[in-house]
GROMACS .gro file of C-alpha atoms in nm:
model
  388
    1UNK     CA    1   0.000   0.000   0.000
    2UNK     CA    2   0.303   0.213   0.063
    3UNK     CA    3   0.474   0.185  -0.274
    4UNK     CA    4   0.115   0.262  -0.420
    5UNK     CA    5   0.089   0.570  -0.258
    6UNK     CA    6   0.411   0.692  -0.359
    7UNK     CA    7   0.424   0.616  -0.699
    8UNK     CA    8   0.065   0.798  -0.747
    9UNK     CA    9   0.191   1.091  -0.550
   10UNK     CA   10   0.514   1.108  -0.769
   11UNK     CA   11   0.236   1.088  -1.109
   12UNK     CA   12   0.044   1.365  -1.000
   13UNK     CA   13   0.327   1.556  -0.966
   14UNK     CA   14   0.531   1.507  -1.308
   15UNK     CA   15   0.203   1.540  -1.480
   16UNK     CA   16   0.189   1.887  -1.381
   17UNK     CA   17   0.551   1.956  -1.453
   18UNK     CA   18   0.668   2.138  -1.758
   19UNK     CA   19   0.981   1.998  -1.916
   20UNK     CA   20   1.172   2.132  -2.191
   21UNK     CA   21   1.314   2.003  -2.525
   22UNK     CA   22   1.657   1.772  -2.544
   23UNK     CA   23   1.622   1.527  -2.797
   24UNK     CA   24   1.304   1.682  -2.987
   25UNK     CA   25   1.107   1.647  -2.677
   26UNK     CA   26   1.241   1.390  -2.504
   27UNK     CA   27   1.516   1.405  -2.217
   28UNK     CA   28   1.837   1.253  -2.302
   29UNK     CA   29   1.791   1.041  -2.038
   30UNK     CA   30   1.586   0.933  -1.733
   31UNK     CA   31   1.723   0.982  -1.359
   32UNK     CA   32   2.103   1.097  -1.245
   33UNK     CA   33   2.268   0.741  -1.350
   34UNK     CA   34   2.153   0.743  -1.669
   35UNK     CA   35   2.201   1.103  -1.729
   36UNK     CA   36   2.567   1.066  -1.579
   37UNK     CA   37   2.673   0.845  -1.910
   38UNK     CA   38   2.464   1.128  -2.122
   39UNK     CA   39   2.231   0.844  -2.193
   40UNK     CA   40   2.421   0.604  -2.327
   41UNK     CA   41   2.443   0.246  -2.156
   42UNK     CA   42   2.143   0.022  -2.349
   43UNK     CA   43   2.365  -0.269  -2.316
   44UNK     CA   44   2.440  -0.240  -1.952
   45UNK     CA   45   2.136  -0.188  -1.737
   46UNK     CA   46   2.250  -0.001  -1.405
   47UNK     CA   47   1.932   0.086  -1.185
   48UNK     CA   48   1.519   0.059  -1.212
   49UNK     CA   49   1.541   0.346  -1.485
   50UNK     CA   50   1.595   0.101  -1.772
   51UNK     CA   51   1.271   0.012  -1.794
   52UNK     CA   52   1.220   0.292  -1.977
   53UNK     CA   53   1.540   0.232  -2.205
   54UNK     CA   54   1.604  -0.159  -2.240
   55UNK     CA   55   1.362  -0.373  -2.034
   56UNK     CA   56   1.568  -0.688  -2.099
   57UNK     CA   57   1.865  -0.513  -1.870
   58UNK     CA   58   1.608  -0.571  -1.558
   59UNK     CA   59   1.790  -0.940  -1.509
   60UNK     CA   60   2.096  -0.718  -1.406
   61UNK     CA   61   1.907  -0.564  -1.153
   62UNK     CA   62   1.861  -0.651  -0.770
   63UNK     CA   63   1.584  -0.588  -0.606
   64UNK     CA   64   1.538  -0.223  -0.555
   65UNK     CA   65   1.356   0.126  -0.559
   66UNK     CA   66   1.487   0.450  -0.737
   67UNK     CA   67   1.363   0.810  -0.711
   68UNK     CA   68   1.509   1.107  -0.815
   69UNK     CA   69   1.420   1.485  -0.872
   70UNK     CA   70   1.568   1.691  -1.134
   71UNK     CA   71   1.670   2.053  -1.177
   72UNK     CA   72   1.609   2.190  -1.538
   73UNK     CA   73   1.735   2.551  -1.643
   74UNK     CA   74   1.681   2.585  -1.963
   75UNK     CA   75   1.778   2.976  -2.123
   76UNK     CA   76   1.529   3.017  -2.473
   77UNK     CA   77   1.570   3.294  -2.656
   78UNK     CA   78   1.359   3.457  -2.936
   79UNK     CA   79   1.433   3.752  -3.144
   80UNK     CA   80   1.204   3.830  -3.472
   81UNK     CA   81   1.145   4.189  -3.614
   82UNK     CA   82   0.897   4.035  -3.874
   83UNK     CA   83   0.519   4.076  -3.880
   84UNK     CA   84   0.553   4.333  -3.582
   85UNK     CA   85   0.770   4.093  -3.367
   86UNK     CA   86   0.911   4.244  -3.081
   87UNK     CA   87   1.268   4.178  -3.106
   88UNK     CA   88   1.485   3.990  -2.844
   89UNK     CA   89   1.296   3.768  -2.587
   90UNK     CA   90   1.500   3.518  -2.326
   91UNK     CA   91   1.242   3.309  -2.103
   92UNK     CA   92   1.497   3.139  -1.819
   93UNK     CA   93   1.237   2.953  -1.628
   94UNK     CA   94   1.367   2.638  -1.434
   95UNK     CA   95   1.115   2.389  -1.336
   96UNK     CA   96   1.161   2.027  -1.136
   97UNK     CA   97   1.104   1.673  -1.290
   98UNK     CA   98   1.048   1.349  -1.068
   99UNK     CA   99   1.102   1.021  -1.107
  100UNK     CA  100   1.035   0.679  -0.944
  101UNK     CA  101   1.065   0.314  -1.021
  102UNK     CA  102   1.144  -0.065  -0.924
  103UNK     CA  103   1.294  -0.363  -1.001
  104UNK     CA  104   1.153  -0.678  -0.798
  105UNK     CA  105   1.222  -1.020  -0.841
  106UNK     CA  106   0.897  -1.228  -0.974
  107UNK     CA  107   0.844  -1.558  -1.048
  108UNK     CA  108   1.005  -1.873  -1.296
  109UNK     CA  109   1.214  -1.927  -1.044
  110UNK     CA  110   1.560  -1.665  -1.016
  111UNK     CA  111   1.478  -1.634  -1.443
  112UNK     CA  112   1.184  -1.390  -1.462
  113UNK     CA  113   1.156  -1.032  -1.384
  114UNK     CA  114   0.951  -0.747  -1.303
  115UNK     CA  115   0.951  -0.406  -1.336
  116UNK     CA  116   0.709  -0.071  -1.220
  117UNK     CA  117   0.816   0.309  -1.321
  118UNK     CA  118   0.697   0.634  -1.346
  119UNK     CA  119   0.852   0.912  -1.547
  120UNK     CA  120   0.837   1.232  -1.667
  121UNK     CA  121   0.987   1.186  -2.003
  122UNK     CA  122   0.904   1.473  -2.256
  123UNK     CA  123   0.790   1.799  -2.306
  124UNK     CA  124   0.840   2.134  -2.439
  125UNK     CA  125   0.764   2.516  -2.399
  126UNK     CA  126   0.827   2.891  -2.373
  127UNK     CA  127   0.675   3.213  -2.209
  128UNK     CA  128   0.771   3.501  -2.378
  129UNK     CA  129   0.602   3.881  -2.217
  130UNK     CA  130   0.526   3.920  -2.623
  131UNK     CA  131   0.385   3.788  -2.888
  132UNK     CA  132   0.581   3.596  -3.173
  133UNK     CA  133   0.304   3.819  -3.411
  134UNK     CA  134   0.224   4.151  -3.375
  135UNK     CA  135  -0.107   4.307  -3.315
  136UNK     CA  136  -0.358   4.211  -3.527
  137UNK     CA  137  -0.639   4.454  -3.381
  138UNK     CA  138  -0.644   4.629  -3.720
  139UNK     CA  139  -0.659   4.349  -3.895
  140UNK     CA  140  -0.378   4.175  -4.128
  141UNK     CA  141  -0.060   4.247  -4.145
  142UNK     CA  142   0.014   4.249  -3.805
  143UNK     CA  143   0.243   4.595  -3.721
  144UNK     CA  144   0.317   4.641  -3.363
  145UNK     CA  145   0.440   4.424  -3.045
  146UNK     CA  146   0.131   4.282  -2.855
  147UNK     CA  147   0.106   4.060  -2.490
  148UNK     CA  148  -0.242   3.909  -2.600
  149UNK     CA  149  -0.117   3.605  -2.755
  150UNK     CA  150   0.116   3.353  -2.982
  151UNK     CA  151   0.377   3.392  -2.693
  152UNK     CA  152   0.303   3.096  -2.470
  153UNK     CA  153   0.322   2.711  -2.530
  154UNK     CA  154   0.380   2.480  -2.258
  155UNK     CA  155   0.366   2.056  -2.338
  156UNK     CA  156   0.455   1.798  -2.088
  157UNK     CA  157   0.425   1.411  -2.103
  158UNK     CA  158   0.455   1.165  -1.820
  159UNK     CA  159   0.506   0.799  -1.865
  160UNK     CA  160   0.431   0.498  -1.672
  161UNK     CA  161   0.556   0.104  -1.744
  162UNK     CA  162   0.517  -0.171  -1.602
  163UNK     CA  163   0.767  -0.451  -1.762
  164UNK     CA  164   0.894  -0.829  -1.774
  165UNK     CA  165   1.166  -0.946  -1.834
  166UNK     CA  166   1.356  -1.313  -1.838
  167UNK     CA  167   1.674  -1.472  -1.839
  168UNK     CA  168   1.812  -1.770  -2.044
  169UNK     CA  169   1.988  -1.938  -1.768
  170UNK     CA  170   2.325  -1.918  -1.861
  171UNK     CA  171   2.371  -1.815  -2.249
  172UNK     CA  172   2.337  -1.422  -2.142
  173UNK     CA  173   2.046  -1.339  -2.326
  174UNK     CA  174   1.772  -1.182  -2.196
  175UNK     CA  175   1.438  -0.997  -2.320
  176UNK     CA  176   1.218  -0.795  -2.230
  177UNK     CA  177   0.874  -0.579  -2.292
  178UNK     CA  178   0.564  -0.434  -2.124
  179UNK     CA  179   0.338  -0.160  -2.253
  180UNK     CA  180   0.349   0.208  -2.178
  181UNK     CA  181   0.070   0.456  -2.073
  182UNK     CA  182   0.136   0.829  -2.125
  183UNK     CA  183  -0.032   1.142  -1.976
  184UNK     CA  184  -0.019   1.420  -2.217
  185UNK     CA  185  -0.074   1.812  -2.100
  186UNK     CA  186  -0.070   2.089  -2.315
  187UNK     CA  187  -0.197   2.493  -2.326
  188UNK     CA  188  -0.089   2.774  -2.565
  189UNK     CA  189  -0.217   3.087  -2.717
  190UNK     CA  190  -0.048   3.044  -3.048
  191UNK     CA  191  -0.171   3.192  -3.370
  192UNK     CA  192  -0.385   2.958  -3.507
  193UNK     CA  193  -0.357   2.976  -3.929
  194UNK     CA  194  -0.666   2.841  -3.977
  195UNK     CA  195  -0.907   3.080  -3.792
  196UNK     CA  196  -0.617   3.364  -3.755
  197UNK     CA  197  -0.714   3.416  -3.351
  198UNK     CA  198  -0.518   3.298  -3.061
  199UNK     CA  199  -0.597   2.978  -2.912
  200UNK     CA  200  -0.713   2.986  -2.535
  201UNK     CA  201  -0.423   2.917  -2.352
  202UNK     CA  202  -0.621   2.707  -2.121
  203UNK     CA  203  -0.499   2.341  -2.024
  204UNK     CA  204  -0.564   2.013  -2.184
  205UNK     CA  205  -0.534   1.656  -2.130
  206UNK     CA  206  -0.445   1.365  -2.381
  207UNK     CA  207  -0.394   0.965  -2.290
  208UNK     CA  208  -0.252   0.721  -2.451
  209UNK     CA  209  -0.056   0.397  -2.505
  210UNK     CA  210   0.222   0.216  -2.681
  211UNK     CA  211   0.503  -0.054  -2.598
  212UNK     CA  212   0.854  -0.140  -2.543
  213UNK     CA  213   1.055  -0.435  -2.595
  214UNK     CA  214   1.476  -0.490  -2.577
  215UNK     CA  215   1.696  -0.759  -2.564
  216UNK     CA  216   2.090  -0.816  -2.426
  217UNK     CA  217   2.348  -1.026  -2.521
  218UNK     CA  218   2.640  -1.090  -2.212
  219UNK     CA  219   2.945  -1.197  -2.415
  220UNK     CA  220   3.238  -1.210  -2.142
  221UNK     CA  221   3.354  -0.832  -2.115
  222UNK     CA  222   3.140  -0.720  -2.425
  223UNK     CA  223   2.719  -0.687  -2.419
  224UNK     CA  224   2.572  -0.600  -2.661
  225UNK     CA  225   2.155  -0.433  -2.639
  226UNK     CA  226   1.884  -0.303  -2.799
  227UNK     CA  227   1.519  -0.149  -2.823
  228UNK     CA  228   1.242  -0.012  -3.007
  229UNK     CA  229   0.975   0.184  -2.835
  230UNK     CA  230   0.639   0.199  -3.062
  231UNK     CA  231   0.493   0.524  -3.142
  232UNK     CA  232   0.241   0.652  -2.833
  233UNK     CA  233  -0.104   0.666  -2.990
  234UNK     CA  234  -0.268   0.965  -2.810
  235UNK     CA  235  -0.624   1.124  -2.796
  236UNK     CA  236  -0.676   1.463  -2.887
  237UNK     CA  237  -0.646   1.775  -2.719
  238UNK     CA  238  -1.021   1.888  -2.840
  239UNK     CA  239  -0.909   2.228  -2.681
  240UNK     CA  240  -0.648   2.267  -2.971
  241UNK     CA  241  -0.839   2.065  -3.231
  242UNK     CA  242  -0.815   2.311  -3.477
  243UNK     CA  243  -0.507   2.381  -3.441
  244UNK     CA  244  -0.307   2.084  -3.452
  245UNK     CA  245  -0.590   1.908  -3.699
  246UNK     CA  246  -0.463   1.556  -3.509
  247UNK     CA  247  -0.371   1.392  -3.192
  248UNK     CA  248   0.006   1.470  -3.082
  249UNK     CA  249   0.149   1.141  -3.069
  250UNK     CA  250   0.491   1.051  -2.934
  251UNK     CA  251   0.707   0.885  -3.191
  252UNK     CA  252   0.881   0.566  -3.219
  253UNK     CA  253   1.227   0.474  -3.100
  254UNK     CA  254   1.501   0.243  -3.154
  255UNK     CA  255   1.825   0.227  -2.954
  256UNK     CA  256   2.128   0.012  -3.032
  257UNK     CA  257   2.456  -0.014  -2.874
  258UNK     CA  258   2.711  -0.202  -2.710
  259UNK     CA  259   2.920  -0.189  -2.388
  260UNK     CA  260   3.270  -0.333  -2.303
  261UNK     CA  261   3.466  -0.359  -1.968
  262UNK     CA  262   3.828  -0.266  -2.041
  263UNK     CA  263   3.920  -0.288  -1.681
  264UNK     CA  264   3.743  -0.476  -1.409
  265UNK     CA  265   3.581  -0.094  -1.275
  266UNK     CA  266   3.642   0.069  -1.596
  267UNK     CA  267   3.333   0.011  -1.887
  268UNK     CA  268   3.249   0.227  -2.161
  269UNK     CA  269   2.953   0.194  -2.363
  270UNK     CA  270   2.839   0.327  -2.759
  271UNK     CA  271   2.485   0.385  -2.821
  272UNK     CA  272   2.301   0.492  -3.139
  273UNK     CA  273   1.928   0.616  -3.142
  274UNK     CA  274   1.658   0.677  -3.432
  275UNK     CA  275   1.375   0.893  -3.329
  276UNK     CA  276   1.128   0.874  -3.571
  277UNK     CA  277   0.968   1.217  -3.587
  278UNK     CA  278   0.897   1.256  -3.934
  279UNK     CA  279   0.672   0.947  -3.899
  280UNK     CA  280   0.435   1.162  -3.697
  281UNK     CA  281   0.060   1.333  -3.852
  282UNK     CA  282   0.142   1.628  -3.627
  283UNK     CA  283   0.534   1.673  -3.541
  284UNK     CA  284   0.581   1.572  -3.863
  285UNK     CA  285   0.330   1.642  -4.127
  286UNK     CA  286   0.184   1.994  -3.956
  287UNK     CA  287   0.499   2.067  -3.756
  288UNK     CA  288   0.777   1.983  -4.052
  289UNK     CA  289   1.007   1.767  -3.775
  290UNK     CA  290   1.270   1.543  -3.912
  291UNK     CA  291   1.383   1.226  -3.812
  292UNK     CA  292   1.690   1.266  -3.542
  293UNK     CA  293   1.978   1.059  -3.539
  294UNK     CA  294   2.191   1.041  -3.214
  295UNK     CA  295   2.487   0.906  -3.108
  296UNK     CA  296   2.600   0.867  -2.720
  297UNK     CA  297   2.923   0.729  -2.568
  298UNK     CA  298   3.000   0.716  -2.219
  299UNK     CA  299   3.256   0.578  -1.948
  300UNK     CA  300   3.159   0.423  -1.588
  301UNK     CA  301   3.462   0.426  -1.360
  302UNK     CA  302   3.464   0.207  -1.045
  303UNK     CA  303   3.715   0.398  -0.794
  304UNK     CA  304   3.614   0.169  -0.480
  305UNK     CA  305   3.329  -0.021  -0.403
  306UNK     CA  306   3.169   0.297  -0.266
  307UNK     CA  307   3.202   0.525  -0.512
  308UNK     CA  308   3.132   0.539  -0.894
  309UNK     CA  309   3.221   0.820  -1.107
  310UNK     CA  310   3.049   0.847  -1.507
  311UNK     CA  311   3.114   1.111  -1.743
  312UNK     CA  312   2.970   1.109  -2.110
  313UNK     CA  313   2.820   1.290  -2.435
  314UNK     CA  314   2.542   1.274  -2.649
  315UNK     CA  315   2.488   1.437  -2.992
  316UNK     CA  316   2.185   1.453  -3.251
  317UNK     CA  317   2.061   1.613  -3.547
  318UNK     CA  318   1.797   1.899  -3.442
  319UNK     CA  319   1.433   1.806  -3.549
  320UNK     CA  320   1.405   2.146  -3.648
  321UNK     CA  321   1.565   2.334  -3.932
  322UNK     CA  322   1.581   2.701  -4.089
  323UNK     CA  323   1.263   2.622  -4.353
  324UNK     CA  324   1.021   2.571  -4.034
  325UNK     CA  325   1.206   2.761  -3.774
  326UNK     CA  326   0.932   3.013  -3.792
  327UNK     CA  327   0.653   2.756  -3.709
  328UNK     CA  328   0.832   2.609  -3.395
  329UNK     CA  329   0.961   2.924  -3.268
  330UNK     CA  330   0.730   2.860  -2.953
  331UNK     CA  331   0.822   2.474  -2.956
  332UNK     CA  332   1.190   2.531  -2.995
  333UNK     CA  333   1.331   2.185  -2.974
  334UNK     CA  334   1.635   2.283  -3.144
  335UNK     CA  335   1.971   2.135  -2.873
  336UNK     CA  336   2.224   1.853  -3.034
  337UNK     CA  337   2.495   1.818  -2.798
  338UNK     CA  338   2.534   1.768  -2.473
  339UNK     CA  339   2.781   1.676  -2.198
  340UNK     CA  340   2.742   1.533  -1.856
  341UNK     CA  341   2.874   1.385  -1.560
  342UNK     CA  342   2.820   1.264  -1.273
  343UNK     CA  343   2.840   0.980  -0.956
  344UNK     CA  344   2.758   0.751  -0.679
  345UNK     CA  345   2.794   0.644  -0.294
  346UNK     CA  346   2.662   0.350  -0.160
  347UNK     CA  347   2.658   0.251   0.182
  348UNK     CA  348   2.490  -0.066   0.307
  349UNK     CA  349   2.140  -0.092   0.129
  350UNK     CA  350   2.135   0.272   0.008
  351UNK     CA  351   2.307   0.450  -0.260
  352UNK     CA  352   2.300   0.837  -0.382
  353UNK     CA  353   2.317   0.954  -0.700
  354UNK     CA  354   2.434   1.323  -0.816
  355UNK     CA  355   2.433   1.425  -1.244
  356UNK     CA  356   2.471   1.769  -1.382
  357UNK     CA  357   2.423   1.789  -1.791
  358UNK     CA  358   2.489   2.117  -2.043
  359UNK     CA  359   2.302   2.118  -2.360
  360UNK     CA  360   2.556   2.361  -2.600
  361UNK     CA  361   2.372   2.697  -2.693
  362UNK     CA  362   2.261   2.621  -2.991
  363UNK     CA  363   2.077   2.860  -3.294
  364UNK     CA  364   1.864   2.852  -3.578
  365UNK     CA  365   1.772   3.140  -3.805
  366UNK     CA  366   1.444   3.130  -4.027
  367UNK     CA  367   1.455   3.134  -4.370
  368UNK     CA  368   1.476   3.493  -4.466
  369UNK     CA  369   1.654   3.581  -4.132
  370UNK     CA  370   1.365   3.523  -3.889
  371UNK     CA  371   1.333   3.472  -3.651
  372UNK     CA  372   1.639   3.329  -3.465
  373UNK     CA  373   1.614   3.122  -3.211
  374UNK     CA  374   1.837   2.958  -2.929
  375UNK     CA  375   1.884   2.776  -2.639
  376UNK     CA  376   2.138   2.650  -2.395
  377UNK     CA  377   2.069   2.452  -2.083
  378UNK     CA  378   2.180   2.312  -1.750
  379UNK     CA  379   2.028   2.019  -1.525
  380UNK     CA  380   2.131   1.861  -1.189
  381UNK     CA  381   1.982   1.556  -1.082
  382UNK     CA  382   1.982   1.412  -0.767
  383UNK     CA  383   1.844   1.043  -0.643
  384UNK     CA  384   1.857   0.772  -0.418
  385UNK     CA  385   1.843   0.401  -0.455
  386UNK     CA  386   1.728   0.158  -0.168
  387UNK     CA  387   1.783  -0.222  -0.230
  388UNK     CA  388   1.553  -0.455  -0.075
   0.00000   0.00000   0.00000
């Protein structure tokens, strides 16, 4: 009854939190020891968090619970003159995302696996004090800065699993899979094309579902992993209907890589991911996302039993390019690298967990020279772990 109490408080709460674009929408990785390694590591399952990036590495796993919080300063920065823009805009909001999950031991004897987690995983947003478009009172063009509208969008998604997972005795290979459910939350008062007003700003809520499966391959030093996440079918946000003309699904996602132990407390690992934005009615076909491709490497260091050091970088593609930089100004999901770092101490049953990340500022300017846009961020995660 415990453990259902706190994993329902720790859903309400990242349902209502706003998190900001890393790869697309999507964080570059879920709680401090994945986001230590830039996340990177689909091969070589470390903590509950997995679950969300290679179910199969759950056999690796004791028995344990894992919650974390994390810090998220992003720095977003708008500056358009067109269409009565009103120049320069920075929003520097920081916001907090949580995180909680388990690994537990099930049944088939010491083969089969389970797994519980909740996550926020994705989301995007800006509040500007002006409008993207100028004021429209006298009707088209717009000419002059206005605060009414088209200078808000917030997006977050939340993500729950619940996953299995079993071991082939002793060949190394594992697999595993479980659906996913995902609470969607959006509000904006973008320009809407189609009936050329601002939309209400007011919040709305989407559901939906979609699946994960991976599998891992122990082969002495070397593993080698991999998974695809199906695209999250979502209902609509009726409240933006009209704008987005579809649901706002979350696309599909396949992760490859491989990890080796050079050293007994020395492993580094290679991943490479396909997000498959494109592939999406609204990201894609209204929104003019591409498909990202990102590569991660990162290195675990063992420096005593006690404490474990990780350092590690990430870079992809943006979704977003200068031909529809004027259309996502207010989703600006525009970062491709970033670095991170991070450790652990463990002492008897417990273990804490510190990460800090920086996305690189990075900047796209519209065709015809606006607007531009950037961004640059910086995260610190902290967590615990508590083995059963």
């Amino acid at each position: 009854m415990r453990k259902r109490l706190i994993i329902t408080a720790v859903a309400v709460a990242a349902a209502t939190t706003q998190i900001f674009a890393t790869e697309g929408i999507n964080l570059i990785g879920i709680g401090p020891v994945q986001q230590g390694t830039a996340g990177a590591g689909v091969a070589s399952a470390k903590d509950s968090t997995w679950l969300i990036l290679n179910p199969a590495g759950l056999v690796d796993i004791e028995p344990s619970m894992d919650a974390s919080l994390q810090l998220f300063a992003p720095v977003r920065t708008i500056n358009s003159t067109a269409s009565g823009g009103a120049g320069e805009q920075e929003d520097d909001s920081a916001f907090a995302i949580p995180s909680i999950s388990g690994s537990f031991g099930c049944c088939q004897g010491e083969n089969g696996f389970v797994g519980l987690g909740i996550y926020g995983t994705s989301g995007m947003g800006v509040d500007y004090n002006l409008g993207r478009i100028g004021d429209l009172s006298a009707g088209p063009p717009p000419t002059n800065p206005q605060n009414i509208g088209d200078k808000m969008t917030e997006l977050s998604v939340v993500k729950m699993t619940a996953t299995y997972a079993y071991k082939f005795d002793d060949s190394g290979l594992s697999i595993g899979a479980g659906p996913i459910f995902a609470i969607s939350r959006l509000r904006t008062d973008m320009l809407n094309p189609n009936t050329f007003a601002f939309e209400s700003g007011d919040w709305d809520t989407a559901y939906g579902a979609g699946a994960i499966i991976g599998v891992n391959q122990r082969l002495g030093a070397l593993s080698l992993g991999g998974s695809y996440m199906s695209e999250t079918f979502m209902s609509g946000f009726d409240e933006y209907d009209s704008l987005l003309g579809d649901s706002l699904n979350l696309p599909q996602q396949l992760t490859v890589g491989a990890a080796y132990n050079v050293l007994d407390n020395l492993e580094l690992v290679l991943d490479y991911r396909w997000t498959g934005w494109k592939e999406l009615d609204t990201l894609g076909d209204t929104f003019g996302w591409d498909n990202q491709n990102i590569v991660k490497a990162g290195a675990t260091w063992g420096v005593s039993e006690a404490l474990t050091l990780r350092g590690g970088i990430s870079y992809g593609n943006s979704p977003i390019d200068e031909d529809t930089a004027f259309g996502n100004a207010l989703f600006p999901a525009i970062m491709e690298t970033h670095l991170a770092c991070g450790g652990s101490y463990a002492w008897e049953k417990w273990a804490a967990h510190l990460a800090y990340i920086h996305a690189l500022e990075n900047e796209i300017t519209g065709t015809g020279g606006v607007p531009t846009i950037s961004m640059y961020q910086n995260s610190l995660t902290a967590g615990v772990t508590y083995k059963f």
